[in-house]
Coordinates of C-alpha atoms in Angstrom, one line a residue:
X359 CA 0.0 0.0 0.0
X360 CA 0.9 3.3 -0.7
X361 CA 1.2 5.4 2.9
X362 CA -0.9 8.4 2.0
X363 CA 0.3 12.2 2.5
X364 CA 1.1 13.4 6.0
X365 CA -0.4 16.8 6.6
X366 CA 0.1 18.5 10.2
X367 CA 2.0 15.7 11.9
X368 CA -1.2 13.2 11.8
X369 CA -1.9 10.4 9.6
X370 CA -4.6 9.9 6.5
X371 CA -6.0 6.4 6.0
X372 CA -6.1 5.9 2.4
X373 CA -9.3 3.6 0.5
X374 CA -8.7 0.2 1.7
X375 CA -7.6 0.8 5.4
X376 CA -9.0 0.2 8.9
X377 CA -8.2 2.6 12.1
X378 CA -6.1 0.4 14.2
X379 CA -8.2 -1.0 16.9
X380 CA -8.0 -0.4 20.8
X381 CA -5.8 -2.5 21.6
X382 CA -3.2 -2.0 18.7
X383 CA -3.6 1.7 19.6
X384 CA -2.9 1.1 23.4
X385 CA 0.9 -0.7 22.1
X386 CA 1.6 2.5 20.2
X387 CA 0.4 4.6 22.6
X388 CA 3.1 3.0 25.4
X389 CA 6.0 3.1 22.6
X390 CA 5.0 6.4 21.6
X391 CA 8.7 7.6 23.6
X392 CA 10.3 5.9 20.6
X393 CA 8.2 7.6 17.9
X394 CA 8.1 11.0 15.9
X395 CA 4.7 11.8 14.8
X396 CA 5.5 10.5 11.8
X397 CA 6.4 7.2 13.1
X398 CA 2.9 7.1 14.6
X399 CA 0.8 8.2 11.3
X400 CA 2.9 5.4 9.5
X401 CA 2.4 2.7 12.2
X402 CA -1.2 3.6 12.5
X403 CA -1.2 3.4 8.4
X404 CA 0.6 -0.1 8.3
X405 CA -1.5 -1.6 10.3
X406 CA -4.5 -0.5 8.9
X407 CA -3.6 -1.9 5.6
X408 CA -3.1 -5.3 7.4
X409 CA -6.2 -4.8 9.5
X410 CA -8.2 -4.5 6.3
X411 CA -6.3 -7.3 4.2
X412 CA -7.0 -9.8 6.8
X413 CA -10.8 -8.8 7.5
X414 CA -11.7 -8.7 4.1
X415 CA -10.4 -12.7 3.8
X416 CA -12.6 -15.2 4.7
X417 CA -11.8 -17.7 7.0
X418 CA -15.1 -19.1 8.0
X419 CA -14.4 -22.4 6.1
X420 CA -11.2 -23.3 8.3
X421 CA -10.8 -24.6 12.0
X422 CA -9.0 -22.6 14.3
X423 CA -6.1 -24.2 13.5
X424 CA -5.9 -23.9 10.0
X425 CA -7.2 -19.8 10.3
X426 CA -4.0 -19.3 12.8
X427 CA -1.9 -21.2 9.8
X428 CA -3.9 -18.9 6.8
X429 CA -3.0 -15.8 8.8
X430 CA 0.6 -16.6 9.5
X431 CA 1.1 -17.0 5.4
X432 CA -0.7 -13.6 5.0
X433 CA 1.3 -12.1 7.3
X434 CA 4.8 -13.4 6.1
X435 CA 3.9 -13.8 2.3
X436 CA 2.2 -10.1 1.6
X437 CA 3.6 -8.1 4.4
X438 CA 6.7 -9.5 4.3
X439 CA 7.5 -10.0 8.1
X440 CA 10.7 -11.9 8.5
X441 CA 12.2 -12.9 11.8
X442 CA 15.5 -11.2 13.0
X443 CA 16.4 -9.7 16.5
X444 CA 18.9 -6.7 15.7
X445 CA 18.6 -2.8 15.5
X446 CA 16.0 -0.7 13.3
X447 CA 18.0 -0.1 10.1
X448 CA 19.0 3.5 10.4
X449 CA 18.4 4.1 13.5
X450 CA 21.4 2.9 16.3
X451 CA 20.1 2.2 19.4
X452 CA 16.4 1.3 19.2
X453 CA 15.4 -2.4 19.8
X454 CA 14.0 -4.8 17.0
X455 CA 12.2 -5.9 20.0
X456 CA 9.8 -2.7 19.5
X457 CA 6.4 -3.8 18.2
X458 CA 6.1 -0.1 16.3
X459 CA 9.1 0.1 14.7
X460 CA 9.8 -3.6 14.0
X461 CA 6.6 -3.3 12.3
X462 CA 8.0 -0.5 9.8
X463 CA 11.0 -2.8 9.5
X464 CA 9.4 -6.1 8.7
X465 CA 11.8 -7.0 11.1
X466 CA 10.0 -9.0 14.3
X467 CA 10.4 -11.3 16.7
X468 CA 8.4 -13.7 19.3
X469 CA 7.2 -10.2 21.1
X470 CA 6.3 -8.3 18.1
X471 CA 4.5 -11.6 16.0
X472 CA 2.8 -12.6 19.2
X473 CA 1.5 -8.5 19.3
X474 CA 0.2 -8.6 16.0
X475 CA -1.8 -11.8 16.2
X476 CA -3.4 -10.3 19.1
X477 CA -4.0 -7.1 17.6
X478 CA -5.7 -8.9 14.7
X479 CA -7.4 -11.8 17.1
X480 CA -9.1 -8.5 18.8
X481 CA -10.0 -7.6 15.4
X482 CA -11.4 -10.6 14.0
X483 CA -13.5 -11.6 17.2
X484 CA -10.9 -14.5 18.0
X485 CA -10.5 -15.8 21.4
X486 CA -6.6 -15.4 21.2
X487 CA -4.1 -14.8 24.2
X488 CA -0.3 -14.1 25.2
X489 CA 1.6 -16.8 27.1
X490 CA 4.8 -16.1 28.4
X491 CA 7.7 -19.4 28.4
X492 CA 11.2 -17.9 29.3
X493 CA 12.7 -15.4 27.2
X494 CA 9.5 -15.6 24.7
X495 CA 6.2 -15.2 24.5
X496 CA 3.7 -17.1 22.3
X497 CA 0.0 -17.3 21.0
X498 CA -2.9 -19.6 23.0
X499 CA -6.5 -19.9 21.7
X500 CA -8.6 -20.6 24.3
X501 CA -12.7 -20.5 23.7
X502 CA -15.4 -22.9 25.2
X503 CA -14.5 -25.3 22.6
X504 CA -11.1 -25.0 21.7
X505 CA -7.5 -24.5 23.5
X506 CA -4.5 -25.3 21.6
X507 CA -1.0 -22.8 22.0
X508 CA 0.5 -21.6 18.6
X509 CA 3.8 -20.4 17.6
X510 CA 4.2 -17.5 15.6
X511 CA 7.8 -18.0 14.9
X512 CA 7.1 -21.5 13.1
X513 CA 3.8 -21.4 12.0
X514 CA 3.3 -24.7 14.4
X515 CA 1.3 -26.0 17.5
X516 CA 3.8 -27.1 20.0
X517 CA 2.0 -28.5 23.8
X518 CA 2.5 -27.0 26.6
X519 CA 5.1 -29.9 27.3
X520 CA 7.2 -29.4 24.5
X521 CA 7.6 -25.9 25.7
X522 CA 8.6 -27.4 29.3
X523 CA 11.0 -29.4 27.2
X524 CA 12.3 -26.7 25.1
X525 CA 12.7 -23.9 27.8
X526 CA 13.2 -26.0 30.6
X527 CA 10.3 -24.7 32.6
X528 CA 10.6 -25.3 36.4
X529 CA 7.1 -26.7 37.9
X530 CA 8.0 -24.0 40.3
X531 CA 7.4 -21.5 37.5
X532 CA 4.5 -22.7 36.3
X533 CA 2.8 -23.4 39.6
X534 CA 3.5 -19.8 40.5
X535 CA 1.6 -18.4 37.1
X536 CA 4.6 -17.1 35.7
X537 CA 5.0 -19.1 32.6
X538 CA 2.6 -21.1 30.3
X539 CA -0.7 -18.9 32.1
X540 CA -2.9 -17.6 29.9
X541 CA -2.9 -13.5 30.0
X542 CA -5.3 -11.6 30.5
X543 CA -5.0 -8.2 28.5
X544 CA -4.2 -5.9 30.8
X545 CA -1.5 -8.4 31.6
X546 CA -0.4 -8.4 27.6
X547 CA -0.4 -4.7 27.7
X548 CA 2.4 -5.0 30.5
X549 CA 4.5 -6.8 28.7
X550 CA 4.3 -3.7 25.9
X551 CA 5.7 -1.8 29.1
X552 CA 8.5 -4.6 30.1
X553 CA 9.7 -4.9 26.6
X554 CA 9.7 -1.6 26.4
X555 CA 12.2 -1.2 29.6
X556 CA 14.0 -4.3 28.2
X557 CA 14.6 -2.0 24.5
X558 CA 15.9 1.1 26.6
X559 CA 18.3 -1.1 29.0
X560 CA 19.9 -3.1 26.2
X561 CA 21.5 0.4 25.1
X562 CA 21.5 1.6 29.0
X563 CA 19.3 4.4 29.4
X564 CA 18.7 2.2 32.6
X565 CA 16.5 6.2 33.8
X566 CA 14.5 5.7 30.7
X567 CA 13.5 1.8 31.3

């Protein structure tokens, strides 16, 4: 899509683009340190055009599975998202671990992937939720009739014991609720905030995280 004209500092949705949701607008809101106004009229503008591309498929035919497989191809195919964990080109000292900018990038990892699914679950009326494992955080739909975790990284369904396995997940941790809980939202928005912190340490503004 082409980003339409900036006028005053605020962004223009062009034909073919959705206002990014609450949610989506609550992450940019908390990065919004990182971000010129600019930064926010195209990050608003990006993800409307993937807001729109992904409402205007229809995935009423597929299981929850296969819609959380569809939307991963949309994602990586058309958008071209591609996963790397390294600086925003161009600009030294701000973490590819920033949903906004990573977005700009096409550059995203576990966080950022995990984000968007979210942001577009929200969107789509999906029952869809942020688990944390150590050091990563991935995708769980949970409804009445269906709970099964998903991996944005891989485009796979990995149990909760394979991530046990993987991580090495004390029962200590997960008896406490710290790893392999399902989030609620206000909890998912606090980890915007920690990853956040974690973005402004890594280059030690230690005041600023």
């Amino acid at each position: 899509m082409e980003i339409c004209p900036i006028g005053n500092n605020s962004g223009q949705f062009c034909e073919g683009t959705v206002q990014p949701n609450e949610l989506a607008a609550a992450i940019i809101e908390i990065e919004n340190i990182f971000l010129s106004p600019r930064d926010q009229a195209l990050v608003k503008a990006k993800l409307g055009e993937i807001l729109a591309r992904v409402s205007s498929e229809d995935f009423s035919a597929l299981t929850p599975e296969q819609k959380l497989k569809h939307l991963h191809q949309i994602l990586i195919n058309e958008f071209s998202l591609r996963f790397r964990r390294q600086e925003i080109p161009n600009r030294p000292g701000v973490s590819a671990n920033l949903f906004s900018l990573s977005l700009l990038s096409g550059r995203v990892d576990c966080d950022v992937m995990s984000q968007l699914f979210l942001i577009i679950g929200q969107e789509l009326n999906w029952p869809l939720h942020l688990v944390r494992a150590p050091r990563h955080v991935f995708i769980r739909w949970q409804d009445n009739n269906y709970t099964f975790n998903y991996e944005t990284t891989d485009n796979w369904l990995p149990t909760d014991q394979e991530y046990i396995d993987h991580f090495k997940i004390p029962a200590a941790g997960i008896k406490s609720g710290a790893y392999l809980r399902t989030l609620s939202e206000e909890e998912a928005k606090a980890l915007v905030y920690l990853t956040r912190g974690r973005g402004r340490g890594e280059f030690g503004d230690w005041a600023g995280a």
